[in-house]
PDB file of C-alpha atoms in Angstrom:
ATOM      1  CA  UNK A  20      13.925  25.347  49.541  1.00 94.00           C
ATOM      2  CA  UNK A  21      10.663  26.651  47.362  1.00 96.00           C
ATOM      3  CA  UNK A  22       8.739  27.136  51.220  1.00 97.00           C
ATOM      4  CA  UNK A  23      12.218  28.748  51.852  1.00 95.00           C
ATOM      5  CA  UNK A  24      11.335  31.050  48.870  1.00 95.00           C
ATOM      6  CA  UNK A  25       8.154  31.861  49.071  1.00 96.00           C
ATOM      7  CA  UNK A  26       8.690  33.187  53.000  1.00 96.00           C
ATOM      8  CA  UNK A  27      12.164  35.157  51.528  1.00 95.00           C
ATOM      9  CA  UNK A  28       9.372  36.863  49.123  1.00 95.00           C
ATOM     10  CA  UNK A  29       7.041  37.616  51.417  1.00 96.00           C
ATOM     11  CA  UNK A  30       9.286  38.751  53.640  1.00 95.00           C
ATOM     12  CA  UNK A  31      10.698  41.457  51.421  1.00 91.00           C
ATOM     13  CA  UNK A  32       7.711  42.663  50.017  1.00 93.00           C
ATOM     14  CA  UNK A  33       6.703  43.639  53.493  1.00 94.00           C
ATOM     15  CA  UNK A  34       4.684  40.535  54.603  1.00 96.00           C
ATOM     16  CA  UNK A  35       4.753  38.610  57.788  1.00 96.00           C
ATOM     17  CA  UNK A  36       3.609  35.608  59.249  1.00 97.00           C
ATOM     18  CA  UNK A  37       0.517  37.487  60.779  1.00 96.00           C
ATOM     19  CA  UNK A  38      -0.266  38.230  57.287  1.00 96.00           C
ATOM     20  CA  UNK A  39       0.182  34.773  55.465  1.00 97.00           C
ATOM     21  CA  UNK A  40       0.349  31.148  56.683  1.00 97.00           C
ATOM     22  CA  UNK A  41       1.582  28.094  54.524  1.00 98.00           C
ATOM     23  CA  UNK A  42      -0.991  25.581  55.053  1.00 96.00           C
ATOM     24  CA  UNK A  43       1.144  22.006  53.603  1.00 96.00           C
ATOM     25  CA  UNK A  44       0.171  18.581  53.277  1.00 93.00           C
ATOM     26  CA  UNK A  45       1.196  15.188  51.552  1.00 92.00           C
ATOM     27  CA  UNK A  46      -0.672  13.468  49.202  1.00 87.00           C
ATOM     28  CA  UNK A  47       0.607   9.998  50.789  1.00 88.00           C
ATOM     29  CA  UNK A  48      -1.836  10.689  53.317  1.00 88.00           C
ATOM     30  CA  UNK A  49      -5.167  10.785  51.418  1.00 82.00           C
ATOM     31  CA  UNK A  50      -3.376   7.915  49.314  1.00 83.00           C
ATOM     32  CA  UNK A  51      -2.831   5.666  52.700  1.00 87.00           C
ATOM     33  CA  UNK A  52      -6.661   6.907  53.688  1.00 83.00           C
ATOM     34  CA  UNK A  53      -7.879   5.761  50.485  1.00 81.00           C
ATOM     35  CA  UNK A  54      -5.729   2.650  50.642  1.00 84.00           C
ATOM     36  CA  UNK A  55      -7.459   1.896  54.220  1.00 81.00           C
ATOM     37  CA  UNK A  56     -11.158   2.472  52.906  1.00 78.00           C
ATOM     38  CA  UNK A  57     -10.647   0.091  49.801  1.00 80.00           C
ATOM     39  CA  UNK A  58     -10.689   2.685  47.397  1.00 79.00           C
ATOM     40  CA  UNK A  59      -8.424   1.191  44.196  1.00 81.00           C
ATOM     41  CA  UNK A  60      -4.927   3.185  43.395  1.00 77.00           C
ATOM     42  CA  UNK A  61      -6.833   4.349  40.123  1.00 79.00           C
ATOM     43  CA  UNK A  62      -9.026   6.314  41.469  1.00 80.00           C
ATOM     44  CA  UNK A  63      -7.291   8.042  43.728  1.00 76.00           C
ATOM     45  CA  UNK A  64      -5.974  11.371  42.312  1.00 74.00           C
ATOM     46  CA  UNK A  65     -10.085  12.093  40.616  1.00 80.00           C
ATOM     47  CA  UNK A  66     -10.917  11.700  44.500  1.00 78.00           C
ATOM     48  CA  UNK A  67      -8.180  14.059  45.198  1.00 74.00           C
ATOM     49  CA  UNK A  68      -9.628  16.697  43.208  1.00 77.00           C
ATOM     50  CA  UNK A  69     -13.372  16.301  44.121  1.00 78.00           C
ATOM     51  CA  UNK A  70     -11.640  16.373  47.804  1.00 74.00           C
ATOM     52  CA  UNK A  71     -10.202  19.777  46.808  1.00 74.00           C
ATOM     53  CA  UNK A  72     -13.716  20.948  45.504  1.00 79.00           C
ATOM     54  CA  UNK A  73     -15.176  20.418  48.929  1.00 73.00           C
ATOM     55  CA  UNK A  74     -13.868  23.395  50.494  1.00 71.00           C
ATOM     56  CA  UNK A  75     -15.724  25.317  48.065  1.00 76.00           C
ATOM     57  CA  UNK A  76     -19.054  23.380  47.501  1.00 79.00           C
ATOM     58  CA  UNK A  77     -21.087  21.211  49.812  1.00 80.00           C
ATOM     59  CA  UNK A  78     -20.868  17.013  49.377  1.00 73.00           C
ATOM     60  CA  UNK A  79     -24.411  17.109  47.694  1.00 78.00           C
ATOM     61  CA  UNK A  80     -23.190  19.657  44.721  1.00 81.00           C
ATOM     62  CA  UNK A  81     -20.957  17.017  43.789  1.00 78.00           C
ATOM     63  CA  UNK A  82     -22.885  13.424  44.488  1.00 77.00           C
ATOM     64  CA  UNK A  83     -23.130  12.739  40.851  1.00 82.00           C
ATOM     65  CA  UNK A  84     -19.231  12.892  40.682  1.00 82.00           C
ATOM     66  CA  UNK A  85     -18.718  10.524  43.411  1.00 77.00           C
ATOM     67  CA  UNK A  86     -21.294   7.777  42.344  1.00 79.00           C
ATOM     68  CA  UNK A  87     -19.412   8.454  38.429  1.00 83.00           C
ATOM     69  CA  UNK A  88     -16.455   7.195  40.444  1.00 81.00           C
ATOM     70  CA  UNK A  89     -18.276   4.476  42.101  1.00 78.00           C
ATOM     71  CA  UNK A  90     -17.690   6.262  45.278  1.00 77.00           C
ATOM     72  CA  UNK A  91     -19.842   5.574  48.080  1.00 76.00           C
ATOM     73  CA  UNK A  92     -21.219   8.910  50.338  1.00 76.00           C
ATOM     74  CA  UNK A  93     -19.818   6.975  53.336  1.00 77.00           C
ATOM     75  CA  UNK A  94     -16.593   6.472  52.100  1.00 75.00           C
ATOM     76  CA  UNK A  95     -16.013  10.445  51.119  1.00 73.00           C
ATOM     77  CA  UNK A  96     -17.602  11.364  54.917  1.00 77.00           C
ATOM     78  CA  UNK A  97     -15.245   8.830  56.622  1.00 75.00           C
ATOM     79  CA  UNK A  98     -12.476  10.619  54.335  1.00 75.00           C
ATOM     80  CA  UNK A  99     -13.124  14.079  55.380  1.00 75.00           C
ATOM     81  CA  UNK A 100     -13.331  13.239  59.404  1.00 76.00           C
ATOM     82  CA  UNK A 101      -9.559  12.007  58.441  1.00 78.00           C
ATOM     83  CA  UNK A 102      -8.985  15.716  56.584  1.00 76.00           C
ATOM     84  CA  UNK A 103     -10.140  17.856  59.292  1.00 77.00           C
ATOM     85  CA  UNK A 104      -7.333  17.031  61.457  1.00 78.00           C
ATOM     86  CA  UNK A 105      -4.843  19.827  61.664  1.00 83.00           C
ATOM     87  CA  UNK A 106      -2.362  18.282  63.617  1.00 88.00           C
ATOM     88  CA  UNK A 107      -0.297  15.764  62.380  1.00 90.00           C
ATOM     89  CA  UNK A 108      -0.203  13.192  66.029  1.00 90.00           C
ATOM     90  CA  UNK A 109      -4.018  13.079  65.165  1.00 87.00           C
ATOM     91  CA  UNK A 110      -2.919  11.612  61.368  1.00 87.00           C
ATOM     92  CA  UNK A 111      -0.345   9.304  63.445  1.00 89.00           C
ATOM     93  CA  UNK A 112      -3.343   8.139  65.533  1.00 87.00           C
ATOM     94  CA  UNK A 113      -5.341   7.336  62.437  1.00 83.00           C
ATOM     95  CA  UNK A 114      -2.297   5.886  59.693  1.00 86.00           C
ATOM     96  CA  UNK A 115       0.449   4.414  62.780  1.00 87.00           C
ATOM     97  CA  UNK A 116       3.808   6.272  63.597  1.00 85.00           C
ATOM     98  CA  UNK A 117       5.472   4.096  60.640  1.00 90.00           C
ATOM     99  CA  UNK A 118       3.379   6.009  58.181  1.00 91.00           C
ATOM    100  CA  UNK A 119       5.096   6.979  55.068  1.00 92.00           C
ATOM    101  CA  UNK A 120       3.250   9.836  54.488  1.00 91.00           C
ATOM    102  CA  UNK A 121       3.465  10.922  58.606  1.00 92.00           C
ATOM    103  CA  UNK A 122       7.502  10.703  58.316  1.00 94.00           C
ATOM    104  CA  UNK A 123       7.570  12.282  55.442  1.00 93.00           C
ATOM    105  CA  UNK A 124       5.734  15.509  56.651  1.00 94.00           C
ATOM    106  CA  UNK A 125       7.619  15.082  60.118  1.00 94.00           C
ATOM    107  CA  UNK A 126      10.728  15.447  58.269  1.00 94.00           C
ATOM    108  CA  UNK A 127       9.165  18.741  56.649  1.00 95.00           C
ATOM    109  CA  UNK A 128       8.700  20.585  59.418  1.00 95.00           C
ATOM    110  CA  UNK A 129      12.354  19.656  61.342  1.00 94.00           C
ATOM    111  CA  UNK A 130      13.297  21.266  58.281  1.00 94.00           C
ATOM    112  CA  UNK A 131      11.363  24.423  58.043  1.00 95.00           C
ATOM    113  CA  UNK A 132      12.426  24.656  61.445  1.00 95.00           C
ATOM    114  CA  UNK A 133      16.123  24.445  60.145  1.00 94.00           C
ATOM    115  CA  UNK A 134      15.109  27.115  57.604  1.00 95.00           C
ATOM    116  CA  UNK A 135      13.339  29.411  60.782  1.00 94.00           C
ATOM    117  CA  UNK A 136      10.129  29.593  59.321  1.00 96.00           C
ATOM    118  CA  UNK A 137       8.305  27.353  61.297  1.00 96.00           C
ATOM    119  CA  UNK A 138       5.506  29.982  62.225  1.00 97.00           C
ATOM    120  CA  UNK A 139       4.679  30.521  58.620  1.00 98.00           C
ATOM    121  CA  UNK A 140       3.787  26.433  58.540  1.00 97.00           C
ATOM    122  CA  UNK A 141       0.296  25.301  59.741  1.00 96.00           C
ATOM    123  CA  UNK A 142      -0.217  21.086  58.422  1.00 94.00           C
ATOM    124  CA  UNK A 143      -3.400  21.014  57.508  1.00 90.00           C
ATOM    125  CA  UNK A 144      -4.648  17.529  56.248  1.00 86.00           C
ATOM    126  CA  UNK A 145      -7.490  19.013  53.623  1.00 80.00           C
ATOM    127  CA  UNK A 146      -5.005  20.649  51.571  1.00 85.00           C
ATOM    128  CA  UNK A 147      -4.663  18.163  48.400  1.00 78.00           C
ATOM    129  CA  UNK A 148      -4.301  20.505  45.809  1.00 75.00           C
ATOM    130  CA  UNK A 149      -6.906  19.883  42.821  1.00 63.00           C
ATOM    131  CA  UNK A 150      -4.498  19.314  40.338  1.00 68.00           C
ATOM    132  CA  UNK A 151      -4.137  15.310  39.246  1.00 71.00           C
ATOM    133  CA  UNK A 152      -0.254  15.414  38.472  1.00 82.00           C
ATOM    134  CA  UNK A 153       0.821  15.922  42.468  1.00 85.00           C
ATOM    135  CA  UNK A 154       2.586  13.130  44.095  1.00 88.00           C
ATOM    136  CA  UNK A 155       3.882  14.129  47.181  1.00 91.00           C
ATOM    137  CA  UNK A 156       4.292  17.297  49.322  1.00 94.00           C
ATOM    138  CA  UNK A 157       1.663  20.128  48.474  1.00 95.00           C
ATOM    139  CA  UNK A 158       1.242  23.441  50.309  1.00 96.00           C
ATOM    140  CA  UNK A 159      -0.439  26.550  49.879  1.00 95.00           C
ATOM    141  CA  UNK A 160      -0.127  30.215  50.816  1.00 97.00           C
ATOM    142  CA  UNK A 161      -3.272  31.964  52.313  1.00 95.00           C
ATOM    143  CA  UNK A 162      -4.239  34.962  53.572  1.00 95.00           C
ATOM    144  CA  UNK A 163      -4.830  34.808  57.415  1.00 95.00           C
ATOM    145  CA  UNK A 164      -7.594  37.381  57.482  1.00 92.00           C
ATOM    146  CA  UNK A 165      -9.905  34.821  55.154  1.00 89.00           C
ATOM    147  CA  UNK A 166     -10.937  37.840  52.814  1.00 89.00           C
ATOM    148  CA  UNK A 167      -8.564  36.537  50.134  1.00 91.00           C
ATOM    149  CA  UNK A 168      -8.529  33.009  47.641  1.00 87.00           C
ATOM    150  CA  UNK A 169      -5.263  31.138  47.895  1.00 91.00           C
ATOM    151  CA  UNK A 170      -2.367  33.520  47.382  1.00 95.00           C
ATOM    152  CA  UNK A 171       0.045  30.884  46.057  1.00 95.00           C
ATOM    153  CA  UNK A 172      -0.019  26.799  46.304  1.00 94.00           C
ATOM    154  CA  UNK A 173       2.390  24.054  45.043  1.00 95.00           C
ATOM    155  CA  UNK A 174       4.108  20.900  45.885  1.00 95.00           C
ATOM    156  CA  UNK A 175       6.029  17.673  44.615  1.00 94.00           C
ATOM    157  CA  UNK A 176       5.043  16.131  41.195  1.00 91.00           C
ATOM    158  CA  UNK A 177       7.850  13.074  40.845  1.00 90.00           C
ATOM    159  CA  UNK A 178       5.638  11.699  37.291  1.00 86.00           C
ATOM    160  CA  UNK A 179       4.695  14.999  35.426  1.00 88.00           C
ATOM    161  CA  UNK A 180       7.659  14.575  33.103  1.00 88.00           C
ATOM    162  CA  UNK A 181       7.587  10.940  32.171  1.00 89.00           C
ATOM    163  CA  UNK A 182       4.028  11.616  31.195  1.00 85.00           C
ATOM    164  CA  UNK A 183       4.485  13.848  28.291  1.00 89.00           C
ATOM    165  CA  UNK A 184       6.962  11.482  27.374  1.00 89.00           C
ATOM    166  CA  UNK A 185      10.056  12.777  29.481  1.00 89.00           C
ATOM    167  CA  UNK A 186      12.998  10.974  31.568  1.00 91.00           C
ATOM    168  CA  UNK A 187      11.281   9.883  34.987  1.00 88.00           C
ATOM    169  CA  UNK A 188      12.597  13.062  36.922  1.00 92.00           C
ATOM    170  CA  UNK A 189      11.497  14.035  40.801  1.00 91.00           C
ATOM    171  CA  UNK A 190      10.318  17.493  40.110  1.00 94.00           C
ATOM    172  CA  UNK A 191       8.604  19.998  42.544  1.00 95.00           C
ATOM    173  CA  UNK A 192       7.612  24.023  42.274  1.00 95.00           C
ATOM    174  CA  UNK A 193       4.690  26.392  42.898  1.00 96.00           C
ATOM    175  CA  UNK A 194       3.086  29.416  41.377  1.00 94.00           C
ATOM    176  CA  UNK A 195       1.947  32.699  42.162  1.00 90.00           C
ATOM    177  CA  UNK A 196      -1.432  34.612  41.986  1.00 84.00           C
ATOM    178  CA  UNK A 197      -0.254  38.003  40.923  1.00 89.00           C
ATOM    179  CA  UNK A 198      -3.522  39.599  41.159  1.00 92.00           C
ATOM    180  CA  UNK A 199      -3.856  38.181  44.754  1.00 94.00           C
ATOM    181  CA  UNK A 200      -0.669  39.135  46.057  1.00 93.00           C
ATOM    182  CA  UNK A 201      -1.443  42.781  44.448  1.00 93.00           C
ATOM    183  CA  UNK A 202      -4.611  43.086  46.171  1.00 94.00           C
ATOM    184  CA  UNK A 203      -3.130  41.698  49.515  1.00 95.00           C
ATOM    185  CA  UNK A 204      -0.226  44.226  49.332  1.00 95.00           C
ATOM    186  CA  UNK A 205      -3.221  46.802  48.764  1.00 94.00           C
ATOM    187  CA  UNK A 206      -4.973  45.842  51.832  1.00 93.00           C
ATOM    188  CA  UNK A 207      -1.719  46.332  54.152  1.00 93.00           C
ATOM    189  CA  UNK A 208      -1.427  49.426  52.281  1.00 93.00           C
ATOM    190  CA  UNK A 209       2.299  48.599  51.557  1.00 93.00           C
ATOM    191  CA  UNK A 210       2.101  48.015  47.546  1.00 90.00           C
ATOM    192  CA  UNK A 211       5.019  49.973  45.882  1.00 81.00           C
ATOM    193  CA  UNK A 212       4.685  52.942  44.293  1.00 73.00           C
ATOM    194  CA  UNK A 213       7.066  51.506  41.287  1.00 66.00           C
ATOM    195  CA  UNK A 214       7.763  55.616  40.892  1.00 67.00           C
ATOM    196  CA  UNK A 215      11.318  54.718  41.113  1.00 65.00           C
ATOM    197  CA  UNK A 216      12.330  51.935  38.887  1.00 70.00           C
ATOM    198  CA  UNK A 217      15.878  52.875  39.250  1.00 82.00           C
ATOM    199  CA  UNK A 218      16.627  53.047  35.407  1.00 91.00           C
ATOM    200  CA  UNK A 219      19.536  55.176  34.142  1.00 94.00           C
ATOM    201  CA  UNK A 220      19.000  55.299  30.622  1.00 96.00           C
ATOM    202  CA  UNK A 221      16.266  54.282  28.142  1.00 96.00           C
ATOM    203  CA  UNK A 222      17.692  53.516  24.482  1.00 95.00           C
ATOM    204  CA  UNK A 223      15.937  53.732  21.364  1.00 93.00           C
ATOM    205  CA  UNK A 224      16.455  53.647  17.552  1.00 90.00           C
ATOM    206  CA  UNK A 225      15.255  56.715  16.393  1.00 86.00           C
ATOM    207  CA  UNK A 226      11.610  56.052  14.409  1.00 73.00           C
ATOM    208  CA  UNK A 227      12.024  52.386  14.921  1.00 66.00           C
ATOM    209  CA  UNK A 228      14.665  51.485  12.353  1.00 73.00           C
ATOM    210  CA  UNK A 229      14.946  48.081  12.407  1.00 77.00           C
ATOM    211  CA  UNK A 230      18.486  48.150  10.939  1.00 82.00           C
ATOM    212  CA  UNK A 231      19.366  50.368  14.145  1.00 87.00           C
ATOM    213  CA  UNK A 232      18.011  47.542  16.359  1.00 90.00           C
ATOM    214  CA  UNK A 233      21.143  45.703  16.640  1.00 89.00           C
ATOM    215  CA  UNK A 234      23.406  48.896  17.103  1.00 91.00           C
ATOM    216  CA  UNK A 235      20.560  49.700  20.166  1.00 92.00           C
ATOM    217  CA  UNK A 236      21.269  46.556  21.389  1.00 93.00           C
ATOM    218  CA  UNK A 237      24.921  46.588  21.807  1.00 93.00           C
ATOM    219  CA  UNK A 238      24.642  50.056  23.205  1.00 94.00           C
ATOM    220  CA  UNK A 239      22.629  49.088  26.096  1.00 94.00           C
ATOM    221  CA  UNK A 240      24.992  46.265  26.589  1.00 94.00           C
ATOM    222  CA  UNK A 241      27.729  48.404  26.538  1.00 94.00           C
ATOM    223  CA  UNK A 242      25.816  50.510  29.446  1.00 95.00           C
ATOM    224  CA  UNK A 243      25.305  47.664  31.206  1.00 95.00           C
ATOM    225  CA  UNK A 244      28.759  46.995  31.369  1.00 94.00           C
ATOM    226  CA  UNK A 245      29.200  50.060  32.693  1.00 95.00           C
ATOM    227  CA  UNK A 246      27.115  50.159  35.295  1.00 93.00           C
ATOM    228  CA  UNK A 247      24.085  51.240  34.340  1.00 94.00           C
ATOM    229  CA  UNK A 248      20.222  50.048  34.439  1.00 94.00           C
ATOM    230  CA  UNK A 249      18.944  49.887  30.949  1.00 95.00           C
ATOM    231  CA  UNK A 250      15.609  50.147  29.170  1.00 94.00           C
ATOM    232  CA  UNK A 251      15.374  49.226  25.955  1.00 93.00           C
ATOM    233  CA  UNK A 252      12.873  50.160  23.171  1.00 92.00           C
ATOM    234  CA  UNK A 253      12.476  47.460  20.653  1.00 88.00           C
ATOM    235  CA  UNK A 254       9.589  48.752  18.815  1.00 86.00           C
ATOM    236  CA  UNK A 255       8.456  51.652  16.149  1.00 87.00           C
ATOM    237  CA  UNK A 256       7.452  54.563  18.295  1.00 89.00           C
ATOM    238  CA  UNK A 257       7.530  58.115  18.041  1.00 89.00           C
ATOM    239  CA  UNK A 258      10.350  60.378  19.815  1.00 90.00           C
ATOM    240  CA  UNK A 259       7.636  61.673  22.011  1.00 93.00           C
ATOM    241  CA  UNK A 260       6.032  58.550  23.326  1.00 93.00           C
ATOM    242  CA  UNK A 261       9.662  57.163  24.013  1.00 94.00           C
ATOM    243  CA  UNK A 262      10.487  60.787  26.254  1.00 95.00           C
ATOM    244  CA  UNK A 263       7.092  59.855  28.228  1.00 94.00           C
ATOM    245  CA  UNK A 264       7.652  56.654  28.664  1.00 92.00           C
ATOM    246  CA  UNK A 265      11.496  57.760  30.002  1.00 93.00           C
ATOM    247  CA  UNK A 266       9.688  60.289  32.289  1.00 92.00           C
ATOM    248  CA  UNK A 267       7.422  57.706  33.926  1.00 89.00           C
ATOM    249  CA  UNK A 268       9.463  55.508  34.774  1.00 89.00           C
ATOM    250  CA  UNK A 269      11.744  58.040  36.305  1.00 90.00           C
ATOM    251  CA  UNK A 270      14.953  57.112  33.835  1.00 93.00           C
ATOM    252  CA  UNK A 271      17.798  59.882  34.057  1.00 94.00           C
ATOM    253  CA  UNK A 272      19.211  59.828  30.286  1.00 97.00           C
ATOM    254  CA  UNK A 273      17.328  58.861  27.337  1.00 96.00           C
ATOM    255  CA  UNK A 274      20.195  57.711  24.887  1.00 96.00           C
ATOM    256  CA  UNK A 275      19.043  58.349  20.738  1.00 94.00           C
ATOM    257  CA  UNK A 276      20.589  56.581  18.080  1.00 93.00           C
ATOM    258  CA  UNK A 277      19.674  58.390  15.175  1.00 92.00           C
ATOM    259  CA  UNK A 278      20.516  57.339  11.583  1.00 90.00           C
ATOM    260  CA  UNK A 279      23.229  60.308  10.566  1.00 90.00           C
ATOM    261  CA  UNK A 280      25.223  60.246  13.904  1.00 91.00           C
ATOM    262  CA  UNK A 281      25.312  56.491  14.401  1.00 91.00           C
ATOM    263  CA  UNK A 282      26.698  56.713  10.390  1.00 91.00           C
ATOM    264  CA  UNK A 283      29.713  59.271  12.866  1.00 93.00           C
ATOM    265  CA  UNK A 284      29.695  56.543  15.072  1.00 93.00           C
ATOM    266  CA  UNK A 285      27.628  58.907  17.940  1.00 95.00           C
ATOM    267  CA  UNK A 286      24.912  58.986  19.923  1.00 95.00           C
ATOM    268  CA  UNK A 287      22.824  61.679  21.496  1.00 95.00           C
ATOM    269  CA  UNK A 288      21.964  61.269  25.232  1.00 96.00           C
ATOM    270  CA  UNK A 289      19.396  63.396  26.887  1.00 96.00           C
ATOM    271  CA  UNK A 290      19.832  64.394  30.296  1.00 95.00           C
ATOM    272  CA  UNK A 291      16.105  64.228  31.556  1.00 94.00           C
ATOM    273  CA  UNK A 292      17.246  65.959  34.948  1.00 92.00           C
ATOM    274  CA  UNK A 293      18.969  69.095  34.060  1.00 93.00           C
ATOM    275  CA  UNK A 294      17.187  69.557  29.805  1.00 93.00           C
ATOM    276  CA  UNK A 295      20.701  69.010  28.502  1.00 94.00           C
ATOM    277  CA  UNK A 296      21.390  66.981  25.246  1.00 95.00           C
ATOM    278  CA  UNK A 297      25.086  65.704  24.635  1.00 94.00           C
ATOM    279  CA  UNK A 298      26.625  63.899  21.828  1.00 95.00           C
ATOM    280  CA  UNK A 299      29.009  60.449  23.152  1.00 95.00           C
ATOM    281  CA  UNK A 300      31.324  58.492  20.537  1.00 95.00           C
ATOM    282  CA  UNK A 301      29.805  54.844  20.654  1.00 94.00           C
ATOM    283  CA  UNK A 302      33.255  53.728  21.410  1.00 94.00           C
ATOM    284  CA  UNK A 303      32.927  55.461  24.696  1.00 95.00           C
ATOM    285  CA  UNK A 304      30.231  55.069  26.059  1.00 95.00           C
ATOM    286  CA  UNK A 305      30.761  52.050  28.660  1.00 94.00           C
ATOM    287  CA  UNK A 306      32.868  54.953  30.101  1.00 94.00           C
ATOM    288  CA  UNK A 307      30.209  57.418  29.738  1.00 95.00           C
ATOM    289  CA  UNK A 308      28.023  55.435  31.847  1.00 94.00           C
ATOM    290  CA  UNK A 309      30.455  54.859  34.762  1.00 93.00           C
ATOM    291  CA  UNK A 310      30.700  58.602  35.220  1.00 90.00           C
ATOM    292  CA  UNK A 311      26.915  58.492  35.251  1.00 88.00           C
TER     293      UNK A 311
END
């Protein structure tokens, strides 16, 4: 479901699978790797996430580490020949076709096939993740061209709850670089313009009364209700900051609530489009904004 996601997203911003792969792994398999090399179940997600620093620094930059860990040079070198593999009948050859961790990421890609996004999925056996807390499944997102860091990365982490003192509950999820997806969408030239952010009305308490906050409030859920896309202004700016702001982000009505004609029970709205300024009973304006 969350690879599912992450494809659906890239997908509608305008990305393809020539663009970005999803490079996934399991941690089972450096855990049954580990297991094989005698390397003690405690020690085994700090080797994870020197593993992880390797594709970023040679062995040497972090020999101190290893020997902290009572690591042996060998051991790491034998572990890596294991990691380069990037198909997963190579891990079979190495772990046996009863492997845990080679079912488990057999069963992963039947299912991405299910989910038709098998050419977005590349296994790719040096992909632990540096983070201590995974258990299971982990996968990042990466930019095929190689000019780009990882664009997103996640997987399955079934103890992250019980150890802040939670209910032992299987969890899994993933997060987003923003400012890598940004410049990716740059480089394809296909980043939004966001001129359009298909507002209808922006509402604001005139001055930034605070006793006018709740009134604003239900007024833009009342234009909700009718149809509309609402901005809200929450804060204590001036009339003319709150028309720019409006005119930005292209909003057709700017809807006042002004201290003597909310004490009517009115509001003035603003037509941005055509320079006209109307006065709406509060009463009426969920149908006001279904007209509009």
């Amino acid at each position: 479901e969350l690879l599912a996601a992450m494809v659906d997203f890239f997908e509608r911003v305008g990305l393809s699978a020539e663009d970005v792969g999803i490079k996934v792994n399991s941690r089972m398999v450096i855990g049954e790797v580990l297991s094989e090399l005698g390397i003690p179940e405690d020690k085994f997600a700090a080797t994870c996430v020197l593993v992880d620093k390797l594709e970023k620094v040679p062995i040497d930059a972090i020999q101190g580490d290893l020997e902290e860990l009572g690591l042996d040079r060998s051991v790491v070198e034998k572990l890596l020949q294991v990691l380069t593999n990037k198909s997963i009948d190579a891990i079979a050859e190495v772990l046996g076709e009863e492997s845990e961790a080679v079912l488990q990421l057999s069963q992963l890609l039947n299912l991405c096939k299910a989910y038709g996004i098998e050419e977005w999925i590349i296994f790719d056996a040096s992909v632990v993740r540096g983070l201590a807390y995974y258990t299971g499944i982990v996968f990042e997102a990466f930019d095929r061209r190689g000019e780009l860091r990882a664009i997103a990365g996640g997987g399955r982490y079934d103890k992250l709850l019980e150890t802040f003192g939670g209910q032992p509950t299987p969890a899994a999820g993933f997060g987003f670089g923003d400012a890598v997806i940004i410049e990716l969408l740059k480089e394809r030239d296909i980043l939004p313009s966001f001129e359009n952010t298909g507002v209808d009305s922006v509402v604001f308490a005139m001055n930034g009364q605070e006793d006018l906050y709740e009134s604003a409030i239900e007024i833009a859920t009342k234009l909700r209700k009718g149809g509309q896309n609402v901005d809200i202004v929450l804060q204590n700016k001036k009339p003319k900051w709150v028309f720019k702001h409006a005119d930005r982000i292209k909003s057709r009505h700017v809807v006042i609530i002004a201290p003597d004609e909310h004490a009517n029970g009115e509001v003035s709205i603003k037509n941005l489009e055509l320079g006209e300024q109307t006065t709406v009973k509060i009463d009426d304006i969920e149908e006001w904004a279904r007209s509009h």
